[in-house]
Short mmCIF file of N, CA and C and ligand atoms in Angstrom, two decimals:
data_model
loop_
_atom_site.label_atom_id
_atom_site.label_comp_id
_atom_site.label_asym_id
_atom_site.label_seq_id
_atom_site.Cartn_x
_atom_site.Cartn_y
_atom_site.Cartn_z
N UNK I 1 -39.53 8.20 90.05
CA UNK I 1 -40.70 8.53 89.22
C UNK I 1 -40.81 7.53 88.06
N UNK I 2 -41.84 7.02 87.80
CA UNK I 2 -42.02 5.99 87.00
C UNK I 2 -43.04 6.70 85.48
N UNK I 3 -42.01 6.76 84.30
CA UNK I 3 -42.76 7.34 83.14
C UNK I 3 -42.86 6.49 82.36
N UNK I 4 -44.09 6.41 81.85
CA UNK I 4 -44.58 5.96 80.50
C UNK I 4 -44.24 6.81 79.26
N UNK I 5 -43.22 5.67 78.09
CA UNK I 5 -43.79 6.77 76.96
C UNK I 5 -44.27 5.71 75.87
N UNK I 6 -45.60 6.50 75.29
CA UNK I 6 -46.21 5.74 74.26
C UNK I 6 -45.78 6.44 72.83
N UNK I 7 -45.80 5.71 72.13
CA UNK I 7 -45.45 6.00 70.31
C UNK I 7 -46.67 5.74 69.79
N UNK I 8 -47.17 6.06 69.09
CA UNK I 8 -47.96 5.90 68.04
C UNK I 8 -47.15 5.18 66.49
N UNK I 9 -48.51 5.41 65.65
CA UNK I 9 -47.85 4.95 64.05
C UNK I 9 -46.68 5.12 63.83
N UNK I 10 -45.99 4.43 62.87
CA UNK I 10 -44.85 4.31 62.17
C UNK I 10 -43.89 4.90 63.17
N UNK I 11 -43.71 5.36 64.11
CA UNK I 11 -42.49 5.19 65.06
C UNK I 11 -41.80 3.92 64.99
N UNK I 12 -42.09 2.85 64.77
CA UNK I 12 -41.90 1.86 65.04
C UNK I 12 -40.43 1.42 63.89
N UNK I 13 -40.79 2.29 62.77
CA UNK I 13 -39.88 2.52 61.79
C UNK I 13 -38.73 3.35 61.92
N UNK I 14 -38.72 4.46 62.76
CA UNK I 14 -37.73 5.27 63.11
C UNK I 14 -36.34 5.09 62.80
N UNK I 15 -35.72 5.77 61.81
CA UNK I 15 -34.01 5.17 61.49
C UNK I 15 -34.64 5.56 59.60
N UNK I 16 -35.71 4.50 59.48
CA UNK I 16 -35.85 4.06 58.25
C UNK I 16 -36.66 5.33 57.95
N UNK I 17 -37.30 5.93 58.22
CA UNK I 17 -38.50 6.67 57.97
C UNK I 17 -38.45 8.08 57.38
N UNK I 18 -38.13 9.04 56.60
CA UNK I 18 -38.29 10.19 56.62
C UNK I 18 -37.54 11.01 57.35
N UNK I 19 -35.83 10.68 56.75
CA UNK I 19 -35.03 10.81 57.92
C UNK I 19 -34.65 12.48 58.13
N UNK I 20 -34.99 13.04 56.68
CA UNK I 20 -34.99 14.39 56.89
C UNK I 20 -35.75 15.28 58.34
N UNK I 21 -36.66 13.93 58.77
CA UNK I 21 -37.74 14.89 59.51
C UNK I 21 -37.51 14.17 61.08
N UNK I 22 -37.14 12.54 60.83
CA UNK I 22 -36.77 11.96 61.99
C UNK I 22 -35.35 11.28 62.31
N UNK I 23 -34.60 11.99 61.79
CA UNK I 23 -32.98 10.84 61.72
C UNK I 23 -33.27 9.74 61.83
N UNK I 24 -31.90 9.00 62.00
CA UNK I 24 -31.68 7.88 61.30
C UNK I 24 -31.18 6.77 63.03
N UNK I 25 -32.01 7.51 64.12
CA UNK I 25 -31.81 6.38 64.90
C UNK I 25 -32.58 5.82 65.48
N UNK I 26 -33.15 4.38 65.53
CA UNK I 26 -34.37 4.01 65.90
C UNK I 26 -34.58 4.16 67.63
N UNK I 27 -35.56 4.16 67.68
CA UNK I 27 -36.52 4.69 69.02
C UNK I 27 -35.70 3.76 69.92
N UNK I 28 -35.66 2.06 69.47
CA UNK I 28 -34.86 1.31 70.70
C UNK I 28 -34.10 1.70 71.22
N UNK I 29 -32.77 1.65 70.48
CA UNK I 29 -31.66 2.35 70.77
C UNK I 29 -31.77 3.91 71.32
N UNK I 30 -32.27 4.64 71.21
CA UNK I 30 -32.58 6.13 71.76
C UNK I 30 -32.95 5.46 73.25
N UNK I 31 -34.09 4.71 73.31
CA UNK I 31 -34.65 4.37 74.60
C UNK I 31 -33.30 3.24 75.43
N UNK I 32 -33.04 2.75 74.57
CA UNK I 32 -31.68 2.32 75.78
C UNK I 32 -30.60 3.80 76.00
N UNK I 33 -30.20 4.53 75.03
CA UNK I 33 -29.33 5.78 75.95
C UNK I 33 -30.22 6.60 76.60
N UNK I 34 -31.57 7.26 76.42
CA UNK I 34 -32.15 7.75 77.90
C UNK I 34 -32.16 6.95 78.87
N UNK I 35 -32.51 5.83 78.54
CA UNK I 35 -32.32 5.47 80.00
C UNK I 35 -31.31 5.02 81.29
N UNK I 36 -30.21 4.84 80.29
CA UNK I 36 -28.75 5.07 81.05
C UNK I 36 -28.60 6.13 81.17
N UNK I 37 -29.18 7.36 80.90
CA UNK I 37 -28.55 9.04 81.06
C UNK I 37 -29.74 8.97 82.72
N UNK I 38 -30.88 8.40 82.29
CA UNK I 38 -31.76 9.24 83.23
C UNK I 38 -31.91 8.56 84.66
N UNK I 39 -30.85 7.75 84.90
CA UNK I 39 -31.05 6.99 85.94
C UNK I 39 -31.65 6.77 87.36
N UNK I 40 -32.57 7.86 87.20
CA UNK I 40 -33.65 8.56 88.70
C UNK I 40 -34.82 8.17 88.04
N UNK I 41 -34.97 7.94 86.54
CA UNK I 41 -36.36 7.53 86.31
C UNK I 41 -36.56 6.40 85.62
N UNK I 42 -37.58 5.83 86.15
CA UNK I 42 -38.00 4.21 85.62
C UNK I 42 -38.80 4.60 84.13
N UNK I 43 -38.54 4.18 83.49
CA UNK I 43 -39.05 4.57 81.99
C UNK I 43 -39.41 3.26 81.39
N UNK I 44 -40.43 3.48 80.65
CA UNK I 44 -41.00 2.26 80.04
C UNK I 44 -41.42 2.76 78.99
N UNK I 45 -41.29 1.64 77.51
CA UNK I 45 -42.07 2.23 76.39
C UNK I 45 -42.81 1.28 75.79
N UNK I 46 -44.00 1.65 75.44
CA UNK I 46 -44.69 1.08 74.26
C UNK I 46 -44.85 1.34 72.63
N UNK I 47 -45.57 1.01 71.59
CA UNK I 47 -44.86 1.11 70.69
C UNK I 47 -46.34 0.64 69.79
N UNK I 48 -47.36 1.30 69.27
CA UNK I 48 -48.40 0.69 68.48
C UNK I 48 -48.72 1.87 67.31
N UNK I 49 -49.37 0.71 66.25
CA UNK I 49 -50.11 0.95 65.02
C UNK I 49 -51.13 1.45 65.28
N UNK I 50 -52.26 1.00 66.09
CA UNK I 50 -53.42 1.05 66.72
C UNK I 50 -54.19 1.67 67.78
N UNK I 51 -55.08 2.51 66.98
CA UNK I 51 -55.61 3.55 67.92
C UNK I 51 -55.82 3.03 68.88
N UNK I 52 -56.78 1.76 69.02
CA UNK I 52 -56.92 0.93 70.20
C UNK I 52 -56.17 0.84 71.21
N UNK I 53 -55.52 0.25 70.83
CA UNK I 53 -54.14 -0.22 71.83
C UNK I 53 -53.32 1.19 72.63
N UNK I 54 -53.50 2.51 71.75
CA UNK I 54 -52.86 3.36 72.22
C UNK I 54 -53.88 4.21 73.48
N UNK I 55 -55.11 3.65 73.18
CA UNK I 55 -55.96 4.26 74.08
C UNK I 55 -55.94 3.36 75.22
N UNK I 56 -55.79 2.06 75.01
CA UNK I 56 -55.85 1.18 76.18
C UNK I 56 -54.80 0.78 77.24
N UNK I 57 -53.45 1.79 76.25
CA UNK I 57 -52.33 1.80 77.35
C UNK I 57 -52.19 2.95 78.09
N UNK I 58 -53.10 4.11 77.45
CA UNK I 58 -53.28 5.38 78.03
C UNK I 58 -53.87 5.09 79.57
N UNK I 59 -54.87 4.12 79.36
CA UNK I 59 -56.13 4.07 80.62
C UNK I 59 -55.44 3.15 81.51
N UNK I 60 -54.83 1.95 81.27
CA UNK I 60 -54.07 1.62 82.16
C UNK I 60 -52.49 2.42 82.83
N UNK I 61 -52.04 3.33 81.89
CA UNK I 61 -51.04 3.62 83.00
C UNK I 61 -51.45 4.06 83.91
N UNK I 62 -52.40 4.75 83.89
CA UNK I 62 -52.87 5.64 84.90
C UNK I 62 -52.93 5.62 86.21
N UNK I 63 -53.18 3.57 86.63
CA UNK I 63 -52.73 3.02 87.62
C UNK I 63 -51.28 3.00 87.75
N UNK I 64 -50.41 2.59 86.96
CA UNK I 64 -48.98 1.99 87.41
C UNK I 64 -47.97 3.13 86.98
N UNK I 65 -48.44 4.53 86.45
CA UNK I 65 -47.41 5.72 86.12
C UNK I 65 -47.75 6.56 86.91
N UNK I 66 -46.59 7.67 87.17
CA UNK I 66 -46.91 8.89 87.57
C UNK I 66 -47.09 9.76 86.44
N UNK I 67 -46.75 9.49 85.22
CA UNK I 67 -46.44 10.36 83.93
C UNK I 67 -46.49 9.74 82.49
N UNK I 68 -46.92 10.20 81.71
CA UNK I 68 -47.03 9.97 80.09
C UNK I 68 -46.38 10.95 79.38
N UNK I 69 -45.66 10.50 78.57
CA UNK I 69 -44.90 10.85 77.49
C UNK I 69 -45.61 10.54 76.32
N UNK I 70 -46.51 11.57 75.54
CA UNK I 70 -47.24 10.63 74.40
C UNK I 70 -46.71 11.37 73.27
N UNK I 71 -46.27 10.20 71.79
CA UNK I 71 -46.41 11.07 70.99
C UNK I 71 -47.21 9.95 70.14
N UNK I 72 -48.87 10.79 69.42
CA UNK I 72 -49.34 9.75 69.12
C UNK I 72 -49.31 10.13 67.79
N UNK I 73 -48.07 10.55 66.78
CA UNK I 73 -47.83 10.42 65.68
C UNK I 73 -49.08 11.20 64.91
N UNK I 74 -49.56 10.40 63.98
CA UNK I 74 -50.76 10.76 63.12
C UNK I 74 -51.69 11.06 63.80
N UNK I 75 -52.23 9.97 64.42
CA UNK I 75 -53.60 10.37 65.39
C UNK I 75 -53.68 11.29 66.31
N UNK I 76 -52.48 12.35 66.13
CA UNK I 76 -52.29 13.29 67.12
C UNK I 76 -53.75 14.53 66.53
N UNK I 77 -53.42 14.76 64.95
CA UNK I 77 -54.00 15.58 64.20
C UNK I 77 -55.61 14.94 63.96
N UNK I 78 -56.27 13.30 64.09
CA UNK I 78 -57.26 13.02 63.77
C UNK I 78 -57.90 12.36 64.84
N UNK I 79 -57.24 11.72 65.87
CA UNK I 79 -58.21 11.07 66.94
C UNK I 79 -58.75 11.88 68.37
N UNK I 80 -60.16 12.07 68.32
CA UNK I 80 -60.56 12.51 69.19
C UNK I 80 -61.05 11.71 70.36
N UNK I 81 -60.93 10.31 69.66
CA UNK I 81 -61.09 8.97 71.01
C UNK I 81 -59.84 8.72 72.08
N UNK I 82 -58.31 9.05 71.54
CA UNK I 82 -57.06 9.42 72.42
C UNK I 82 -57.09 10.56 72.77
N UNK I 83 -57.84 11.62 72.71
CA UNK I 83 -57.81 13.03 73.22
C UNK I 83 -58.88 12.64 74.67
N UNK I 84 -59.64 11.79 74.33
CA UNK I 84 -60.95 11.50 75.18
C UNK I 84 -60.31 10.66 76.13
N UNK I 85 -58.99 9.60 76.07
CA UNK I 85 -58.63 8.79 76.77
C UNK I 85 -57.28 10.16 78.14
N UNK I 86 -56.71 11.12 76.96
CA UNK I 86 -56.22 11.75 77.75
C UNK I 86 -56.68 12.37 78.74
N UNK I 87 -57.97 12.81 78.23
CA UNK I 87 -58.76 14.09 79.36
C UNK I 87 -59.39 13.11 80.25
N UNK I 88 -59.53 11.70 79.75
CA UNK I 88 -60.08 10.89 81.34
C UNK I 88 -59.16 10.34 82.28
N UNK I 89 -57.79 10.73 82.26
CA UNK I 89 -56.55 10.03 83.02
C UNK I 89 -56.31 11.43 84.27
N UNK I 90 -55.92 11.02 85.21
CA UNK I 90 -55.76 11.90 85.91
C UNK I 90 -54.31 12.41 85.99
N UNK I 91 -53.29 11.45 85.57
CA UNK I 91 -52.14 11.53 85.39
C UNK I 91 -51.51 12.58 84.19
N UNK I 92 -50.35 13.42 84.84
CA UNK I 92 -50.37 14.02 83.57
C UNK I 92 -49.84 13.38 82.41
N UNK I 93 -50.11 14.35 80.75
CA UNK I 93 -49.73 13.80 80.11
C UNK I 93 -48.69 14.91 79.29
N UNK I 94 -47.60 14.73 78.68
CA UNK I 94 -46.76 15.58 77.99
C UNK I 94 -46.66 15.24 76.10
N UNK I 95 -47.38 15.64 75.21
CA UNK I 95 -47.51 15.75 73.72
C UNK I 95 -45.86 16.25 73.46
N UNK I 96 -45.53 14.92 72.77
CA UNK I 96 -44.25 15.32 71.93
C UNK I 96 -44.21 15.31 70.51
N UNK I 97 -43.49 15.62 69.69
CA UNK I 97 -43.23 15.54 68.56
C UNK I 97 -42.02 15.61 68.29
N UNK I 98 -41.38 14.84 67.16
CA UNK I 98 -39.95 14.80 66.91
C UNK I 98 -39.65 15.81 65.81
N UNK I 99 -40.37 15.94 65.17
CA UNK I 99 -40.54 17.16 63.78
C UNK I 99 -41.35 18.48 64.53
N UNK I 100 -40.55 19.45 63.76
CA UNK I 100 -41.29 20.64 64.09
C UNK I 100 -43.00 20.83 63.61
N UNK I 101 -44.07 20.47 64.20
CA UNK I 101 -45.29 19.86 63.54
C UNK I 101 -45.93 21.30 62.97
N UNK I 102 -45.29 22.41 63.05
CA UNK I 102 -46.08 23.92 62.75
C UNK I 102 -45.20 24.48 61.84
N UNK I 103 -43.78 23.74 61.43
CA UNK I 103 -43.03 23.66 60.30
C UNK I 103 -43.62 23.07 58.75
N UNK I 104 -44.49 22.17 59.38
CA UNK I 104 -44.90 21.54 58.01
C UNK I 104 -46.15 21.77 57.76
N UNK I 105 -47.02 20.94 56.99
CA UNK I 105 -48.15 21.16 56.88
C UNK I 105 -49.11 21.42 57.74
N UNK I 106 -49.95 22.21 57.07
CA UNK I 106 -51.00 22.91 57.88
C UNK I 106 -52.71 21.69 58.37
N UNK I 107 -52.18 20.34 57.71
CA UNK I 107 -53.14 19.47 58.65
C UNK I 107 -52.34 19.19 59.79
N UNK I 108 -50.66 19.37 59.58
CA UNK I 108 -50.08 18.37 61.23
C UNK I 108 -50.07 20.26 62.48
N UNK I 109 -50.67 21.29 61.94
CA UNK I 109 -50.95 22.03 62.77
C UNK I 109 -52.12 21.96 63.74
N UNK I 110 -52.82 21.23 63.48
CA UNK I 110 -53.91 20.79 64.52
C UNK I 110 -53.56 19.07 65.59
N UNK I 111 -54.03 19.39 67.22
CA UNK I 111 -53.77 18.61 67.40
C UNK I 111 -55.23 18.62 68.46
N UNK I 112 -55.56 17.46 67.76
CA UNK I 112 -56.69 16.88 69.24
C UNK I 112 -56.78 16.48 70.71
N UNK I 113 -55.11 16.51 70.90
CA UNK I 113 -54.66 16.06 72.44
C UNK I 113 -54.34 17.41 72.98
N UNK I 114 -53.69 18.05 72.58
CA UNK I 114 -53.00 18.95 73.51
C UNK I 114 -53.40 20.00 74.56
N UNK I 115 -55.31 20.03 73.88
CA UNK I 115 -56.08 20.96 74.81
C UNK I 115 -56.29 20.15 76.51
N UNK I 116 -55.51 18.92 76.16
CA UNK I 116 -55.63 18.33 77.65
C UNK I 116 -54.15 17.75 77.89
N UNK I 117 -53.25 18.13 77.36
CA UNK I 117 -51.88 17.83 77.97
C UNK I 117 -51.48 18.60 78.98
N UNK I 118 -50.70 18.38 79.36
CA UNK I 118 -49.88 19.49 80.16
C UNK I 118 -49.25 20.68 79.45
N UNK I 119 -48.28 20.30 78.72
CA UNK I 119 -47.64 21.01 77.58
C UNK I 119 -47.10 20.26 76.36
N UNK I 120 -46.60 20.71 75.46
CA UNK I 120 -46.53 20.08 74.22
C UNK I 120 -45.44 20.43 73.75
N UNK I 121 -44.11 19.55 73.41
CA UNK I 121 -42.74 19.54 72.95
C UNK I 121 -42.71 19.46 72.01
N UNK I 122 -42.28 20.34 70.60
CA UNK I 122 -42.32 19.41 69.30
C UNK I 122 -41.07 20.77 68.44
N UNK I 123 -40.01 19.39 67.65
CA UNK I 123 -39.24 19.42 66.92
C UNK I 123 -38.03 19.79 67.56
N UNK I 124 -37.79 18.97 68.72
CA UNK I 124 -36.16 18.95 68.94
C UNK I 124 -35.44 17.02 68.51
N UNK I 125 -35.92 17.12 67.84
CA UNK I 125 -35.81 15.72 67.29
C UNK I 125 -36.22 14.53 68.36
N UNK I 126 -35.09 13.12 68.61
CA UNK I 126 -35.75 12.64 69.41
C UNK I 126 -35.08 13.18 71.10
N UNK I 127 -34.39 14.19 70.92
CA UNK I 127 -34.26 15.11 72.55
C UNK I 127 -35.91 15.47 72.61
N UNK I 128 -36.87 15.79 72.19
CA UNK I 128 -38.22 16.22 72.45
C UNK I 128 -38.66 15.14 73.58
N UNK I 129 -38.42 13.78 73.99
CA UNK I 129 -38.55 13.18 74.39
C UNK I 129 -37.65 13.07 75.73
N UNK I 130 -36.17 13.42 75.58
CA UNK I 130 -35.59 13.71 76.85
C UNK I 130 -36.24 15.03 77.82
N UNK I 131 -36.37 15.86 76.76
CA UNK I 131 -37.28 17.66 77.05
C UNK I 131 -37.95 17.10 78.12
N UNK I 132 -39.31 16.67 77.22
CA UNK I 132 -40.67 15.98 78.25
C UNK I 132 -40.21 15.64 79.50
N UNK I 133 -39.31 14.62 79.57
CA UNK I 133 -39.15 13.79 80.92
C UNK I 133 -38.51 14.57 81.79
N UNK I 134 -37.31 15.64 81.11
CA UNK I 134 -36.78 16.50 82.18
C UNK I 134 -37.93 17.50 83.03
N UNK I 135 -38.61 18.16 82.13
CA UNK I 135 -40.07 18.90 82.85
C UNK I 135 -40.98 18.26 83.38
N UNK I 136 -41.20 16.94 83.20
CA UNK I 136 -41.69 16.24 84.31
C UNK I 136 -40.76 16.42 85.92
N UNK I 137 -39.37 15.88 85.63
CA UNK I 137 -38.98 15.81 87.40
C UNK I 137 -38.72 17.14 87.54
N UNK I 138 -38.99 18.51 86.83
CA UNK I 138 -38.33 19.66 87.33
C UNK I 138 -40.08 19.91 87.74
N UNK I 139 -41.06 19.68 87.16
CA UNK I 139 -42.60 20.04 88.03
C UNK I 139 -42.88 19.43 89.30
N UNK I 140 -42.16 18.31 89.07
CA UNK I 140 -42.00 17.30 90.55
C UNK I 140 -41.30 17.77 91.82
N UNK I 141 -40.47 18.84 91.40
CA UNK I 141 -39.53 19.56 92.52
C UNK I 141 -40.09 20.45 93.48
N UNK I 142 -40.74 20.89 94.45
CA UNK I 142 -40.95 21.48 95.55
C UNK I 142 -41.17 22.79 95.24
N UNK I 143 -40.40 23.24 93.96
CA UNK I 143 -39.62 24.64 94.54
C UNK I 143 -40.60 25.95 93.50
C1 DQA B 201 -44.82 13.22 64.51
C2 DQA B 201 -45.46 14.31 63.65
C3 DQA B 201 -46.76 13.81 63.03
O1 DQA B 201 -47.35 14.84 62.26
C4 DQA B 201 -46.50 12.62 62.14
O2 DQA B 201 -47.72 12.11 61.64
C5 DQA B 201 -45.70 11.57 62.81
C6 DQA B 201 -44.63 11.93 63.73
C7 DQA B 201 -43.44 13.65 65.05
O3 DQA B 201 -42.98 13.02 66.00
O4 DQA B 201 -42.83 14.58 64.53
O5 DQA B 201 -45.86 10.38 62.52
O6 DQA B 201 -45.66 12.97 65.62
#
């Protein structure tokens, strides 16, 4: 199974960032130990500032993934143009969050994607991201 996961804003900072809410280990390194743990799945990540870019990697996986892993950070709560890119993919998509997003403020309680995700992971730190991928191959199972 071949998964996409996209990051949004300031992920990119991860380690450095608000460590109360995201520890202190950056996304690279996380993405090199999933992917030695998960060795049945081809995993790929991207990594943008830009709504753009996050919409334009949405529309292309769609060809080359079976699955999205999105967490689009900020624009989770304000973009309705990545909610629009989700609901036009046929592929599913899984909304993560590394912070508990219904823990904190009551703007990161709204999210513009999730009425078209599959389901939505948020605040097992960056395991929210192992979560996702495991319920991907356990929906993939037959049974
Ligand atoms: C986040 C939660 C968002 O509210 C916030 O803007 C982020 C990260 C998370 O992973 O917990 O940047 O998506």
């Amino acid at each position: 199974m071949k998964i996409l996961i996209i990051n949004g804003p300031n992920l990119n900072i991860l380690g450095k960032r608000e460590k109360e809410y995201y520890g202190t280990e950056n996304f690279n390194d996380y993405f090199t130990r999933l992917q030695f743990k998960l060795k049945d799945v081809e995993l790929s990540h991207v990594q943008s500032n830009s709504e753009g870019d996050i919409i334009t990697s949405i529309q292309e996986a769609s060809t080359n993934f079976h699955a999205i892993v999105l967490n689009a950070a900020g624009y989770t709560h304000t973009s309705i143009a990545i909610a629009d890119a989700v609901k036009a993919i046929s592929i599913p998509v899984i909304e993560v969050h590394i912070s508990n997003v219904y823990a904190r403020e009551e703007f990161r309680h709204k999210s513009y994607i999730a009425p078209y995700a599959k389901g939505v992971i948020t605040g097992f730190g960056l395991k929210s991201y192992e979560l996702a991928i495991l319920s991907f191959l356990e929906l993939d199972k037959n049974d």
